[in-house]
CSV table of C-alpha atoms and ligand atoms in Angstrom, one decimal:
chain,number,residue,atom,x,y,z
A,1,UNK,CA,66.0,104.1,109.8
A,2,UNK,CA,69.6,104.2,108.8
A,3,UNK,CA,70.2,105.4,105.3
A,4,UNK,CA,71.9,102.1,104.6
A,5,UNK,CA,68.6,100.3,105.1
A,6,UNK,CA,67.9,101.8,101.7
A,7,UNK,CA,70.9,99.8,100.3
A,8,UNK,CA,69.3,96.8,98.3
A,9,UNK,CA,70.9,93.4,99.1
A,10,UNK,CA,73.6,92.2,96.7
A,11,UNK,CA,71.8,90.9,93.6
A,12,UNK,CA,72.5,87.3,92.7
A,13,UNK,CA,74.8,86.6,89.7
A,14,UNK,CA,72.9,87.0,86.4
A,15,UNK,CA,70.0,89.0,88.0
A,16,UNK,CA,68.8,91.5,85.3
A,17,UNK,CA,69.9,95.0,86.2
A,18,UNK,CA,69.0,98.2,84.3
A,19,UNK,CA,72.2,99.8,83.1
A,20,UNK,CA,70.7,103.2,83.5
A,21,UNK,CA,69.5,104.3,86.9
A,22,UNK,CA,68.3,108.0,86.8
A,23,UNK,CA,69.1,109.5,90.1
A,24,UNK,CA,68.9,113.2,90.7
A,25,UNK,CA,70.3,112.7,94.2
A,26,UNK,CA,73.3,111.0,92.8
A,27,UNK,CA,74.0,113.9,90.4
A,28,UNK,CA,73.6,116.3,93.2
A,29,UNK,CA,76.0,114.4,95.4
A,30,UNK,CA,78.6,114.2,92.7
A,31,UNK,CA,78.3,117.9,91.9
A,32,UNK,CA,78.6,119.1,95.6
A,33,UNK,CA,80.5,116.3,97.3
A,34,UNK,CA,83.8,117.2,99.1
A,35,UNK,CA,86.4,115.5,101.0
A,36,UNK,CA,87.0,116.9,104.5
A,37,UNK,CA,90.4,117.6,106.1
A,38,UNK,CA,91.3,114.8,108.4
A,39,UNK,CA,91.6,117.2,111.3
A,40,UNK,CA,87.9,118.1,110.8
A,41,UNK,CA,86.5,114.6,110.9
A,42,UNK,CA,85.4,113.2,114.3
A,43,UNK,CA,83.0,110.8,115.8
A,44,UNK,CA,80.7,109.1,115.0
A,45,UNK,CA,81.9,107.0,112.3
A,46,UNK,CA,80.1,104.2,110.5
A,47,UNK,CA,79.1,101.3,112.7
A,48,UNK,CA,80.6,97.8,111.7
A,49,UNK,CA,77.2,97.0,110.0
A,50,UNK,CA,77.3,100.2,108.0
A,51,UNK,CA,80.9,99.7,107.1
A,52,UNK,CA,80.3,96.3,105.9
A,53,UNK,CA,77.6,97.8,103.6
A,54,UNK,CA,79.9,100.6,102.4
A,55,UNK,CA,82.6,98.1,101.6
A,56,UNK,CA,80.2,96.0,99.6
A,57,UNK,CA,79.2,99.1,97.6
A,58,UNK,CA,82.9,99.9,97.2
A,59,UNK,CA,83.6,96.5,95.8
A,60,UNK,CA,81.1,97.0,93.0
A,61,UNK,CA,83.6,98.7,90.8
A,62,UNK,CA,84.5,97.9,87.3
A,63,UNK,CA,87.3,95.3,87.3
A,64,UNK,CA,88.7,93.8,84.1
A,65,UNK,CA,88.7,90.1,84.3
A,66,UNK,CA,86.7,89.9,87.5
A,67,UNK,CA,89.9,89.7,89.4
A,68,UNK,CA,88.9,91.8,92.4
A,69,UNK,CA,92.5,93.2,92.4
A,70,UNK,CA,92.2,95.0,95.8
A,71,UNK,CA,91.4,94.3,99.4
A,72,UNK,CA,90.2,96.3,102.3
A,73,UNK,CA,91.9,96.5,105.8
A,74,UNK,CA,89.9,98.2,108.5
A,75,UNK,CA,91.6,100.3,111.1
A,76,UNK,CA,89.2,101.0,113.9
A,77,UNK,CA,88.9,100.8,117.7
A,78,UNK,CA,92.2,100.1,119.5
A,79,UNK,CA,94.0,99.2,116.2
A,80,UNK,CA,94.0,103.0,115.4
A,81,UNK,CA,96.4,103.7,118.4
A,82,UNK,CA,98.4,100.5,117.9
A,83,UNK,CA,99.0,101.1,114.2
A,84,UNK,CA,99.7,104.8,114.6
A,85,UNK,CA,102.3,104.0,117.3
A,86,UNK,CA,103.9,101.3,115.3
A,87,UNK,CA,104.2,103.5,112.2
A,88,UNK,CA,105.6,106.4,114.3
A,89,UNK,CA,108.2,104.1,115.9
A,90,UNK,CA,109.6,103.4,112.4
A,91,UNK,CA,110.5,107.1,111.8
A,92,UNK,CA,111.2,108.2,115.4
A,93,UNK,CA,115.0,108.3,114.6
A,94,UNK,CA,114.7,110.2,111.4
A,95,UNK,CA,116.8,113.3,111.4
A,96,UNK,CA,114.0,115.7,110.6
A,97,UNK,CA,111.8,114.3,113.3
A,98,UNK,CA,110.7,116.3,116.3
A,99,UNK,CA,108.4,115.5,119.3
A,100,UNK,CA,105.5,117.4,117.9
A,101,UNK,CA,105.6,115.7,114.6
A,102,UNK,CA,106.1,112.3,116.2
A,103,UNK,CA,103.0,112.8,118.4
A,104,UNK,CA,101.0,113.8,115.3
A,105,UNK,CA,102.3,110.7,113.6
A,106,UNK,CA,101.2,108.6,116.6
A,107,UNK,CA,97.8,110.1,116.4
A,108,UNK,CA,97.4,109.5,112.6
A,109,UNK,CA,94.5,107.2,113.0
A,110,UNK,CA,93.0,108.6,116.1
A,111,UNK,CA,91.2,111.7,114.4
A,112,UNK,CA,88.7,109.9,112.3
A,113,UNK,CA,86.9,106.9,114.0
A,114,UNK,CA,87.4,104.6,111.1
A,115,UNK,CA,90.0,104.3,108.4
A,116,UNK,CA,90.0,101.8,105.4
A,117,UNK,CA,93.2,100.9,103.9
A,118,UNK,CA,92.5,100.1,100.3
A,119,UNK,CA,95.2,97.9,99.0
A,120,UNK,CA,96.0,97.2,95.4
A,121,UNK,CA,96.8,93.5,94.9
A,122,UNK,CA,97.5,94.1,91.2
A,123,UNK,CA,99.9,91.4,89.8
A,124,UNK,CA,101.1,90.2,86.4
A,125,UNK,CA,98.4,88.4,84.6
A,126,UNK,CA,98.3,86.8,81.2
A,127,UNK,CA,95.5,88.8,79.8
A,128,UNK,CA,94.7,91.8,82.2
A,129,UNK,CA,97.3,94.5,82.3
A,130,UNK,CA,98.5,95.5,85.8
A,131,UNK,CA,97.6,99.1,85.1
A,132,UNK,CA,94.0,98.2,84.7
A,133,UNK,CA,94.1,96.3,88.0
A,134,UNK,CA,95.5,99.4,89.8
A,135,UNK,CA,92.8,101.6,88.3
A,136,UNK,CA,90.2,99.3,89.7
A,137,UNK,CA,91.7,99.9,93.2
A,138,UNK,CA,91.5,103.6,92.7
A,139,UNK,CA,87.9,103.3,91.6
A,140,UNK,CA,87.3,101.3,94.8
A,141,UNK,CA,88.7,104.1,96.8
A,142,UNK,CA,86.4,106.7,95.2
A,143,UNK,CA,83.3,104.4,95.4
A,144,UNK,CA,83.9,104.0,99.1
A,145,UNK,CA,84.2,107.8,99.6
A,146,UNK,CA,81.1,108.5,97.5
A,147,UNK,CA,79.1,105.8,99.3
A,148,UNK,CA,80.2,107.1,102.7
A,149,UNK,CA,79.0,110.7,101.6
A,150,UNK,CA,75.7,109.3,100.5
A,151,UNK,CA,75.3,107.5,103.9
A,152,UNK,CA,75.9,110.8,105.7
A,153,UNK,CA,79.7,110.5,106.6
A,154,UNK,CA,82.6,112.7,105.7
A,155,UNK,CA,85.7,111.2,104.5
A,156,UNK,CA,89.1,111.8,102.9
A,157,UNK,CA,91.4,109.7,100.7
A,158,UNK,CA,95.0,110.1,101.9
A,159,UNK,CA,98.2,108.2,101.2
A,160,UNK,CA,101.2,110.0,102.8
A,161,UNK,CA,104.5,108.4,103.7
A,162,UNK,CA,103.2,105.1,105.1
A,163,UNK,CA,101.9,104.2,101.6
A,164,UNK,CA,105.4,104.6,100.1
A,165,UNK,CA,108.0,103.8,102.7
A,166,UNK,CA,109.2,100.2,102.6
A,167,UNK,CA,109.7,100.3,106.4
A,168,UNK,CA,105.9,100.5,106.8
A,169,UNK,CA,105.1,97.4,104.8
A,170,UNK,CA,105.4,94.9,107.6
A,171,UNK,CA,103.4,97.1,110.0
A,172,UNK,CA,100.6,97.4,107.3
A,173,UNK,CA,100.9,93.7,106.6
A,174,UNK,CA,101.4,94.3,102.9
A,175,UNK,CA,102.1,91.2,100.9
A,176,UNK,CA,104.7,91.0,98.1
A,177,UNK,CA,103.7,93.2,95.3
A,178,UNK,CA,100.8,94.8,97.2
A,179,UNK,CA,100.5,98.7,97.3
A,180,UNK,CA,98.5,101.0,99.3
A,181,UNK,CA,95.9,102.7,97.0
A,182,UNK,CA,94.7,104.9,99.9
A,183,UNK,CA,93.7,105.3,103.4
A,184,UNK,CA,90.1,106.3,103.4
A,185,UNK,CA,89.3,107.9,106.7
A,186,UNK,CA,85.6,108.1,107.5
A,187,UNK,CA,83.6,109.9,110.2
A,188,UNK,CA,81.4,112.9,110.9
A,189,UNK,CA,82.6,116.4,109.8
A,190,UNK,CA,83.0,119.0,112.6
A,191,UNK,CA,82.4,121.8,110.1
A,192,UNK,CA,81.5,122.3,106.5
A,193,UNK,CA,84.2,122.0,103.9
A,194,UNK,CA,84.9,124.9,101.5
A,195,UNK,CA,85.0,124.3,97.7
A,196,UNK,CA,88.4,124.0,96.3
A,197,UNK,CA,89.8,124.9,93.0
A,198,UNK,CA,88.8,122.4,90.4
A,199,UNK,CA,90.6,121.1,87.4
A,200,UNK,CA,89.3,123.0,84.3
A,201,UNK,CA,87.6,120.2,82.6
A,202,UNK,CA,87.1,122.1,79.2
A,203,UNK,CA,90.7,122.6,78.7
A,204,UNK,CA,91.3,118.9,79.4
A,205,UNK,CA,88.6,117.7,77.0
A,206,UNK,CA,88.9,117.4,73.2
A,207,UNK,CA,87.0,115.7,70.4
A,208,UNK,CA,88.3,113.4,67.7
B,301,FMN,C1,95.5,108.7,95.5
B,301,FMN,C2,95.4,110.0,96.3
B,301,FMN,C3,96.2,110.2,97.3
B,301,FMN,C4,96.0,111.4,98.1
B,301,FMN,N1,96.9,111.6,99.2
B,301,FMN,C5,96.8,112.8,99.8
B,301,FMN,C6,97.7,113.0,100.9
B,301,FMN,O1,98.5,112.1,101.3
B,301,FMN,N2,97.6,114.2,101.6
B,301,FMN,C7,96.7,115.0,101.2
B,301,FMN,O2,96.6,116.2,101.8
B,301,FMN,N3,95.8,114.8,100.2
B,301,FMN,C8,95.9,113.7,99.5
B,301,FMN,N4,94.9,113.5,98.5
B,301,FMN,C9,94.0,114.5,98.1
B,301,FMN,C10,92.8,114.4,99.0
B,301,FMN,O3,92.1,113.2,98.9
B,301,FMN,C11,92.0,115.7,98.9
B,301,FMN,O4,91.5,116.1,100.0
B,301,FMN,C12,90.9,115.6,97.8
B,301,FMN,O5,91.5,115.2,96.5
B,301,FMN,C13,90.1,116.8,97.7
B,301,FMN,O6,89.1,116.6,96.6
B,301,FMN,P1,87.6,116.3,96.9
B,301,FMN,O7,87.0,117.3,97.8
B,301,FMN,O8,87.1,116.4,95.5
B,301,FMN,O9,87.4,114.9,97.4
B,301,FMN,C14,95.1,112.3,97.8
B,301,FMN,C15,94.2,112.0,96.6
B,301,FMN,C16,94.4,110.9,96.0
B,301,FMN,C17,93.5,110.7,94.7
């Protein structure tokens, strides 16, 4: 049985849901989860069916005004090579570019079997600040990562230059005002990740 068989179907609107869902496994996952370096993520990745379920879970994020101010674009199969090559072509003439770097750029999406580009579609709204819409897109990235971990997949949330370079907008099919919140690469870890330095929460916590 796939782990995702354990994912309940989407509840209908207005279904009664308990706001507290005690889950020791979720606490364990949050305490110990780690991203994996992209170069250490390989096949297999989530199947189309699993990905559909993961995206449904990622879409259940807090979202002021019920705007759904994000969208997901899947980079899988042959699109991985096509998109990587198109992005690499954009920077092939850059002064700092060399053959090895260009080849790595071409292979950007070939390492992990699946990448989800999470796009913030935040836009001016009479009531909902754009900032809050952007935060919801970030939450969707994290929810996707956590859901993938819980389903047994490794992942990493990256941005890098394609998220910020205007030349990449057409290749990535970004509409006016849209911004890349993250490229969430998903697959299977080829080795364990090592814990990294964590922000000291106590020094960042105060009380009124
Ligand atoms: C919005 C965002 C963008 C990121 N972009 C990059 C990136 O381009 N390159 C990189 O090496 N790490 C990037 N990271 C950091 C990786 O996701 C990093 O591996 C991760 O934060 C490790 O923490 P974790 O093990 O708690 O997931 C980014 C993180 C965030 C939140």
